[in-house]
CSV table of C-alpha atoms in Angstrom, one decimal:
chain,number,residue,atom,x,y,z
A,1,MET,CA,-69.7,-13.6,-149.1
A,2,LYS,CA,-70.1,-17.0,-150.7
A,3,LYS,CA,-73.5,-17.4,-149.0
A,4,ILE,CA,-74.7,-14.0,-150.3
A,5,LEU,CA,-73.7,-14.8,-153.8
A,6,ILE,CA,-75.6,-18.1,-153.8
A,7,THR,CA,-78.7,-16.4,-152.4
A,8,PHE,CA,-78.5,-13.7,-155.0
A,9,SER,CA,-78.2,-16.2,-157.8
A,10,LEU,CA,-81.2,-18.1,-156.5
A,11,LEU,CA,-83.4,-15.0,-156.4
A,12,LEU,CA,-82.3,-14.1,-159.9
A,13,ALA,CA,-83.4,-17.5,-161.2
A,14,LEU,CA,-86.7,-17.3,-159.4
A,15,GLY,CA,-87.3,-13.8,-160.8
A,16,THR,CA,-86.7,-15.0,-164.3
A,17,HIS,CA,-89.0,-18.0,-163.7
A,18,PHE,CA,-91.9,-15.8,-162.4
A,19,GLN,CA,-91.5,-13.4,-165.2
A,20,SER,CA,-91.8,-16.2,-167.9
A,21,CYS,CA,-95.0,-17.4,-166.3
A,22,THR,CA,-96.8,-14.3,-167.4
A,23,ASN,CA,-96.6,-15.4,-171.1
A,24,LEU,CA,-99.5,-17.9,-171.5
A,25,ASP,CA,-99.5,-18.3,-175.3
A,26,GLU,CA,-99.7,-21.9,-176.3
A,27,HIS,CA,-98.2,-23.7,-179.2
A,28,ILE,CA,-100.7,-26.4,-180.3
A,29,TYR,CA,-99.1,-29.5,-181.8
A,30,SER,CA,-102.3,-31.4,-182.5
A,31,SER,CA,-103.6,-29.1,-185.2
A,32,ILE,CA,-102.2,-26.7,-187.8
A,33,PRO,CA,-103.9,-23.3,-188.4
A,34,SER,CA,-105.1,-23.0,-192.0
A,35,ASP,CA,-102.8,-20.0,-192.7
A,36,GLU,CA,-99.8,-22.2,-191.8
A,37,PHE,CA,-100.8,-25.1,-194.0
A,38,PHE,CA,-100.7,-25.5,-197.8
A,39,THR,CA,-97.0,-24.6,-197.9
A,40,THR,CA,-96.1,-27.6,-200.1
A,41,GLU,CA,-97.6,-29.6,-202.9
A,42,GLU,CA,-97.8,-32.6,-200.6
A,43,GLU,CA,-100.0,-30.7,-198.1
A,44,PHE,CA,-102.4,-29.9,-201.0
A,45,LEU,CA,-102.6,-33.5,-201.9
A,46,MET,CA,-103.2,-34.5,-198.2
A,47,SER,CA,-106.1,-32.1,-198.0
A,48,ALA,CA,-107.6,-33.3,-201.3
A,49,GLY,CA,-107.3,-36.9,-200.0
A,50,ARG,CA,-110.1,-36.2,-197.5
A,51,VAL,CA,-112.6,-36.5,-200.3
A,52,TYR,CA,-111.5,-40.0,-201.2
A,53,SER,CA,-111.4,-41.0,-197.6
A,54,HIS,CA,-115.0,-39.9,-197.3
A,55,LEU,CA,-115.9,-42.2,-200.2
A,56,LEU,CA,-115.1,-45.2,-198.1
A,57,GLY,CA,-118.5,-45.0,-196.6
A,58,TYR,CA,-120.1,-45.5,-200.1
A,59,THR,CA,-120.3,-49.3,-199.9
A,60,HIS,CA,-121.8,-49.5,-196.4
A,61,TYR,CA,-125.1,-51.3,-196.6
A,62,TYR,CA,-127.0,-48.6,-194.7
A,63,ASN,CA,-125.5,-46.0,-197.0
A,64,ILE,CA,-125.8,-45.2,-200.7
A,65,TRP,CA,-124.7,-48.6,-202.1
A,66,GLY,CA,-127.1,-50.6,-200.0
A,67,THR,CA,-129.9,-48.2,-200.8
A,68,ILE,CA,-129.5,-48.2,-204.6
A,69,THR,CA,-128.8,-52.0,-204.7
A,70,VAL,CA,-131.6,-53.4,-202.6
A,71,SER,CA,-134.1,-51.0,-204.2
A,72,THR,CA,-133.5,-52.6,-207.6
A,73,ASP,CA,-133.9,-56.1,-208.9
A,74,GLU,CA,-130.1,-56.7,-208.4
A,75,ALA,CA,-130.3,-57.7,-204.7
A,76,LEU,CA,-132.5,-58.2,-201.7
A,77,SER,CA,-132.0,-59.0,-198.1
A,78,PRO,CA,-134.7,-61.4,-197.0
A,79,GLN,CA,-135.6,-62.1,-193.3
A,80,ARG,CA,-133.5,-65.1,-192.2
A,81,GLU,CA,-133.9,-67.7,-189.4
A,82,GLY,CA,-134.6,-66.3,-186.0
A,83,GLY,CA,-135.6,-62.9,-187.4
A,84,GLN,CA,-132.2,-62.0,-188.6
A,85,TRP,CA,-132.0,-59.2,-191.2
A,86,PHE,CA,-135.5,-58.1,-190.5
A,87,ASP,CA,-134.0,-54.9,-189.1
A,88,GLY,CA,-137.4,-53.2,-188.6
A,89,GLY,CA,-138.4,-53.9,-192.2
A,90,VAL,CA,-135.9,-51.5,-193.8
A,91,TRP,CA,-134.7,-54.0,-196.5
A,92,ARG,CA,-138.2,-55.1,-197.3
A,93,ASP,CA,-139.4,-51.5,-197.7
A,94,LEU,CA,-136.5,-50.6,-199.9
A,95,HIS,CA,-137.0,-53.6,-202.2
A,96,ALA,CA,-140.8,-53.1,-202.3
A,97,HIS,CA,-140.5,-49.3,-202.7
A,98,THR,CA,-142.6,-48.7,-199.7
A,99,PHE,CA,-140.0,-46.5,-197.9
A,100,THR,CA,-140.7,-43.0,-196.6
A,101,PRO,CA,-138.5,-39.9,-196.2
A,102,GLN,CA,-137.8,-41.0,-192.7
A,103,HIS,CA,-136.2,-44.3,-193.8
A,104,ASP,CA,-132.7,-44.5,-192.2
A,105,ASN,CA,-131.0,-45.5,-195.5
A,106,ILE,CA,-132.5,-42.5,-197.2
A,107,ARG,CA,-131.2,-40.2,-194.5
A,108,GLN,CA,-127.8,-41.6,-194.5
A,109,THR,CA,-127.5,-41.5,-198.3
A,110,TRP,CA,-128.5,-37.8,-198.2
A,111,GLU,CA,-126.0,-37.1,-195.4
A,112,PHE,CA,-123.2,-38.9,-197.2
A,113,LEU,CA,-123.7,-36.9,-200.4
A,114,PHE,CA,-124.0,-33.5,-198.9
A,115,THR,CA,-121.2,-34.1,-196.4
A,116,GLY,CA,-119.1,-34.9,-199.5
A,117,ILE,CA,-120.3,-31.7,-201.2
A,118,SER,CA,-119.5,-29.6,-198.1
A,119,LEU,CA,-116.0,-31.2,-197.9
A,120,CYS,CA,-115.3,-30.4,-201.5
A,121,ASN,CA,-116.4,-26.8,-200.9
A,122,GLN,CA,-114.2,-26.5,-197.9
A,123,ILE,CA,-111.1,-27.8,-199.7
A,124,LEU,CA,-111.7,-25.5,-202.7
A,125,TYR,CA,-112.0,-22.6,-200.3
A,126,GLU,CA,-108.8,-23.5,-198.6
A,127,PHE,CA,-107.0,-23.9,-201.9
A,128,SER,CA,-108.2,-20.4,-203.0
A,129,GLN,CA,-106.7,-18.9,-199.8
A,130,ALA,CA,-103.3,-20.5,-200.3
A,131,THR,CA,-100.6,-18.5,-202.2
A,132,LEU,CA,-98.4,-21.4,-203.1
A,133,ASP,CA,-98.3,-22.3,-206.8
A,134,PHE,CA,-97.0,-25.5,-208.4
A,135,PRO,CA,-97.4,-27.2,-211.7
A,136,VAL,CA,-100.4,-29.5,-210.9
A,137,LYS,CA,-102.3,-27.1,-208.6
A,138,GLU,CA,-104.9,-26.3,-211.4
A,139,SER,CA,-105.5,-30.0,-212.0
A,140,MET,CA,-105.9,-30.7,-208.3
A,141,ILE,CA,-108.6,-28.0,-208.1
A,142,ALA,CA,-110.3,-29.5,-211.2
A,143,GLU,CA,-110.2,-32.9,-209.5
A,144,ILE,CA,-112.1,-31.6,-206.4
A,145,GLN,CA,-114.6,-29.8,-208.6
A,146,THR,CA,-115.1,-33.0,-210.5
A,147,MET,CA,-115.7,-34.9,-207.3
A,148,ARG,CA,-118.2,-32.3,-206.2
A,149,ALA,CA,-120.0,-32.8,-209.5
A,150,TRP,CA,-120.0,-36.5,-208.9
A,151,PHE,CA,-121.8,-36.0,-205.5
A,152,TYR,CA,-124.3,-33.7,-207.1
A,153,PHE,CA,-124.9,-36.1,-210.0
A,154,ASN,CA,-125.9,-38.8,-207.4
A,155,ALA,CA,-128.0,-36.3,-205.5
A,156,MET,CA,-129.8,-35.2,-208.6
A,157,ASP,CA,-130.3,-38.9,-209.7
A,158,LEU,CA,-131.7,-40.1,-206.4
A,159,PHE,CA,-133.5,-37.0,-205.0
A,160,GLY,CA,-134.3,-34.7,-208.0
A,161,ASN,CA,-134.5,-31.2,-206.6
A,162,VAL,CA,-131.7,-30.5,-204.1
A,163,PRO,CA,-130.0,-27.5,-202.5
A,164,LEU,CA,-127.1,-26.1,-204.5
A,165,THR,CA,-124.2,-24.4,-202.8
A,166,THR,CA,-120.6,-23.9,-203.8
A,167,ASP,CA,-119.5,-21.2,-201.3
A,168,PHE,CA,-118.1,-22.7,-198.1
A,169,THR,CA,-118.2,-19.4,-196.3
A,170,ASP,CA,-121.9,-18.9,-196.9
A,171,THR,CA,-123.7,-20.1,-193.7
A,172,SER,CA,-127.2,-19.3,-195.0
A,173,ILE,CA,-129.6,-22.1,-196.0
A,174,PRO,CA,-129.0,-22.8,-199.7
A,175,ASP,CA,-131.8,-22.5,-202.2
A,176,GLN,CA,-133.2,-25.7,-203.6
A,177,LYS,CA,-132.7,-26.0,-207.4
A,178,SER,CA,-134.7,-28.1,-209.9
A,179,ARG,CA,-133.2,-31.3,-211.3
A,180,ALA,CA,-132.7,-29.5,-214.6
A,181,GLU,CA,-130.7,-26.7,-212.9
A,182,ILE,CA,-128.6,-29.3,-211.1
A,183,PHE,CA,-128.1,-31.2,-214.4
A,184,ASN,CA,-126.8,-28.0,-216.1
A,185,PHE,CA,-124.5,-27.2,-213.1
A,186,VAL,CA,-123.0,-30.7,-213.2
A,187,GLU,CA,-122.6,-30.7,-217.0
A,188,THR,CA,-120.9,-27.4,-217.0
A,189,GLU,CA,-118.5,-28.3,-214.1
A,190,LEU,CA,-117.5,-31.5,-215.9
A,191,LEU,CA,-117.0,-30.0,-219.3
A,192,GLU,CA,-115.0,-27.1,-217.9
A,193,ASN,CA,-112.6,-29.3,-215.9
A,194,VAL,CA,-112.3,-32.5,-217.9
A,195,ASP,CA,-109.3,-31.4,-219.9
A,196,LYS,CA,-107.3,-30.6,-216.7
A,197,LEU,CA,-107.6,-34.1,-215.4
A,198,ALA,CA,-105.3,-37.1,-215.8
A,199,ASP,CA,-106.5,-39.5,-218.5
A,200,SER,CA,-107.4,-42.6,-216.7
A,201,PRO,CA,-106.8,-44.8,-213.5
A,202,SER,CA,-103.7,-46.2,-215.0
A,203,LYS,CA,-102.0,-42.9,-214.0
A,204,SER,CA,-104.3,-41.8,-211.1
A,205,TYR,CA,-105.8,-44.9,-209.6
A,206,GLY,CA,-108.6,-44.1,-207.2
A,207,ARG,CA,-108.8,-40.5,-208.2
A,208,ALA,CA,-111.0,-38.5,-210.6
A,209,THR,CA,-109.9,-38.6,-214.2
A,210,LYS,CA,-111.0,-37.8,-217.7
A,211,ALA,CA,-112.4,-41.3,-218.0
A,212,MET,CA,-114.5,-40.7,-214.9
A,213,ALA,CA,-115.8,-37.3,-216.0
A,214,TYR,CA,-116.8,-38.5,-219.5
A,215,THR,CA,-118.5,-41.5,-217.9
A,216,ILE,CA,-120.6,-39.3,-215.6
A,217,LEU,CA,-121.6,-37.2,-218.6
A,218,ALA,CA,-122.5,-40.4,-220.6
A,219,LYS,CA,-124.7,-41.5,-217.7
A,220,MET,CA,-126.4,-38.1,-217.6
A,221,TYR,CA,-127.1,-38.0,-221.3
A,222,LEU,CA,-128.3,-41.7,-221.1
A,223,ASN,CA,-130.9,-40.7,-218.5
A,224,HIS,CA,-131.9,-37.4,-220.1
A,225,GLU,CA,-135.0,-38.6,-221.8
A,226,LYS,CA,-136.2,-40.3,-218.6
A,227,TRP,CA,-135.6,-37.2,-216.6
A,228,PHE,CA,-136.6,-34.4,-219.0
A,229,GLY,CA,-138.4,-36.1,-221.9
A,230,ILE,CA,-135.7,-35.3,-224.5
A,231,ALA,CA,-133.4,-38.0,-225.8
A,232,ARG,CA,-129.7,-37.2,-226.0
A,233,TRP,CA,-128.4,-40.5,-227.5
A,234,GLN,CA,-125.7,-38.9,-229.7
A,235,GLU,CA,-124.1,-37.1,-226.7
A,236,THR,CA,-124.2,-40.4,-224.8
A,237,ILE,CA,-122.3,-42.1,-227.7
A,238,ASP,CA,-119.9,-39.2,-228.0
A,239,MET,CA,-118.9,-39.4,-224.3
A,240,CYS,CA,-118.4,-43.1,-224.5
A,241,ASP,CA,-116.2,-42.5,-227.5
A,242,GLU,CA,-114.1,-40.0,-225.6
A,243,VAL,CA,-113.5,-42.8,-223.0
A,244,THR,CA,-112.4,-45.3,-225.6
A,245,LYS,CA,-110.2,-42.8,-227.4
A,246,LEU,CA,-108.1,-42.5,-224.2
A,247,GLY,CA,-106.7,-45.9,-225.2
A,248,THR,CA,-106.1,-47.3,-221.8
A,249,LEU,CA,-109.4,-49.0,-221.0
A,250,ASP,CA,-110.9,-52.2,-222.3
A,251,LEU,CA,-112.9,-55.2,-221.3
A,252,GLU,CA,-111.0,-57.8,-219.4
A,253,ASN,CA,-111.0,-61.3,-221.0
A,254,ASP,CA,-111.7,-62.7,-217.5
A,255,TYR,CA,-114.8,-61.2,-216.0
A,256,PHE,CA,-113.7,-62.0,-212.5
A,257,ALA,CA,-110.3,-60.1,-212.9
A,258,ASN,CA,-112.2,-57.0,-211.9
A,259,PHE,CA,-113.1,-58.5,-208.5
A,260,ILE,CA,-109.8,-59.9,-207.2
A,261,VAL,CA,-108.3,-58.4,-204.1
A,262,ASN,CA,-105.5,-56.5,-206.0
A,263,ASN,CA,-107.5,-55.3,-208.9
A,264,GLN,CA,-105.6,-52.1,-209.6
A,265,SER,CA,-104.2,-53.4,-212.8
A,266,SER,CA,-107.7,-54.1,-214.3
A,267,ARG,CA,-108.1,-52.3,-217.7
A,268,GLU,CA,-111.9,-52.2,-217.1
A,269,THR,CA,-112.0,-50.0,-214.0
A,270,ILE,CA,-113.0,-46.4,-214.7
A,271,PHE,CA,-113.2,-45.2,-211.1
A,272,ALA,CA,-112.3,-47.2,-207.9
A,273,ILE,CA,-112.7,-46.6,-204.2
A,274,VAL,CA,-109.4,-47.7,-202.7
A,275,TYR,CA,-109.9,-49.8,-199.6
A,276,ASP,CA,-107.0,-50.9,-197.4
A,277,LYS,CA,-107.1,-53.2,-194.3
A,278,VAL,CA,-104.8,-50.9,-192.5
A,279,TYR,CA,-105.6,-47.4,-193.6
A,280,ALA,CA,-109.4,-47.9,-194.2
A,281,ASN,CA,-110.4,-49.6,-191.1
A,282,GLY,CA,-112.1,-46.9,-189.0
A,283,GLY,CA,-115.4,-45.1,-188.7
A,284,SER,CA,-116.8,-42.1,-190.6
A,285,ASN,CA,-120.0,-40.1,-190.1
A,286,GLY,CA,-121.9,-42.8,-188.3
A,287,TRP,CA,-120.9,-45.8,-190.5
A,288,ASP,CA,-117.7,-47.8,-190.6
A,289,ARG,CA,-115.5,-47.7,-193.7
A,290,LYS,CA,-114.7,-51.3,-194.0
A,291,PHE,CA,-115.1,-53.4,-197.2
A,292,ARG,CA,-117.9,-55.8,-196.2
A,293,PHE,CA,-119.3,-57.4,-199.4
A,294,HIS,CA,-118.1,-60.9,-198.4
A,295,GLN,CA,-119.6,-60.5,-194.9
A,296,LEU,CA,-123.0,-59.3,-196.3
A,297,THR,CA,-123.4,-62.1,-198.8
A,298,LEU,CA,-121.8,-65.3,-197.5
A,299,HIS,CA,-123.4,-67.8,-195.2
A,300,GLY,CA,-122.2,-68.1,-191.6
A,301,LEU,CA,-120.5,-71.4,-192.3
A,302,SER,CA,-118.5,-69.8,-195.1
A,303,GLN,CA,-116.3,-68.3,-192.4
A,304,GLU,CA,-114.8,-71.7,-191.7
A,305,THR,CA,-114.8,-72.8,-195.4
A,306,PHE,CA,-112.8,-69.8,-196.6
A,307,GLY,CA,-110.8,-69.0,-193.4
A,308,ILE,CA,-112.4,-65.6,-193.0
A,309,ILE,CA,-111.5,-63.8,-189.8
A,310,ASP,CA,-114.5,-61.6,-189.6
A,311,GLY,CA,-118.0,-63.2,-189.3
A,312,THR,CA,-120.1,-63.8,-192.4
A,313,TRP,CA,-123.7,-62.6,-192.0
A,314,ASN,CA,-125.9,-64.5,-194.5
A,315,GLY,CA,-127.6,-61.3,-195.6
A,316,PHE,CA,-127.7,-59.9,-199.1
A,317,CYS,CA,-128.5,-62.1,-202.1
A,318,THR,CA,-129.4,-61.6,-205.7
A,319,SER,CA,-132.8,-61.9,-207.2
A,320,GLN,CA,-133.6,-64.8,-209.5
A,321,SER,CA,-134.3,-62.6,-212.5
A,322,PHE,CA,-130.8,-60.9,-212.1
A,323,PHE,CA,-129.1,-64.2,-211.5
A,324,GLU,CA,-130.5,-65.6,-214.8
A,325,THR,CA,-128.8,-62.8,-216.8
A,326,PHE,CA,-125.5,-64.8,-216.2
A,327,ASP,CA,-124.6,-68.0,-217.8
A,328,LEU,CA,-123.3,-71.1,-215.9
A,329,THR,CA,-119.7,-69.7,-215.8
A,330,GLY,CA,-120.8,-66.6,-214.0
A,331,THR,CA,-120.3,-64.4,-217.1
A,332,PRO,CA,-123.1,-61.9,-218.0
A,333,VAL,CA,-125.1,-63.1,-221.0
A,334,ALA,CA,-124.7,-59.7,-222.6
A,335,ARG,CA,-121.9,-57.3,-222.1
A,336,CYS,CA,-123.2,-54.4,-224.3
A,337,GLY,CA,-120.9,-52.6,-226.7
A,338,SER,CA,-117.2,-52.7,-227.0
A,339,MET,CA,-116.6,-50.8,-223.7
A,340,VAL,CA,-118.6,-51.1,-220.5
A,341,PRO,CA,-116.0,-50.7,-217.8
A,342,SER,CA,-117.1,-50.4,-214.3
A,343,MET,CA,-117.3,-46.8,-212.9
A,344,MET,CA,-117.5,-47.7,-209.3
A,345,LEU,CA,-115.4,-50.8,-208.6
A,346,PRO,CA,-114.2,-51.0,-205.0
A,347,ASP,CA,-110.6,-52.2,-204.5
A,348,SER,CA,-110.7,-54.5,-201.5
A,349,ARG,CA,-107.0,-54.5,-200.5
């Protein structure tokens, strides 16, 4: 009898096991379905943070910063000994304005901007599908719309006519809009959202704020005559006044205080990209996200002089005409007006 009972128990266990194998549903631990996310305020913030993570590619020399810097009188990257920094003539062509639409920097700048726009559209769509409500939800939506406006401002500035799309679910090719239409879109987005933002970086460091939105508008009005033939100087002044009225921003007494490693306490910073040696040390969309200004500009021997772990590449340098706008202490000869804080000051922590 004992033998029979043991056999029966074994068959019962096996039968249960075989029955359970017919359920092949999986629980995926490596990702979260969108309908199971956005259940807390922290999850909203995590999703919004993807925009700021994308910004880390801004300062890459083959991306937007290198493109707009070398194509002006601010900097150049001459060919060095042994053909270093020739790079197929990309820096020469940028500085001499002999580049074509096929130039790699132009392509990467375009991709950076429109990847950012698509990311903003995705986040706004996900927010619209979530039912959770909390006190700062509206301001977070305004923050992402402001960042989308910033991407479009740069696209309008650099390319003129560009595609305009705000619907993440629309998979059709978006219509191209004129620079004037993009200008009106960006202006409207900023004016409708600015009051919902935090005042300045002192409260929301590295995020879109009222100070940032007003500064974008000031830059737009400043360039309005160049773009459209109609001066809007008073609106430029008005937007700068809005920034100063916030009462938290001012010029630093020490010009170099803006460029120290831990510069988050600077009263001159309007908008910063926050770099971190631990959390901003990876790759993104074909370019890395490291802070490389010191590597780009310092001579190879500076690695030993300053004890720098990474190599220094003896690349970018300033032009003589730009250098001569500074006095011998390194301070700019003219710092126009009572408030010229930096809108795009990377934090190199």
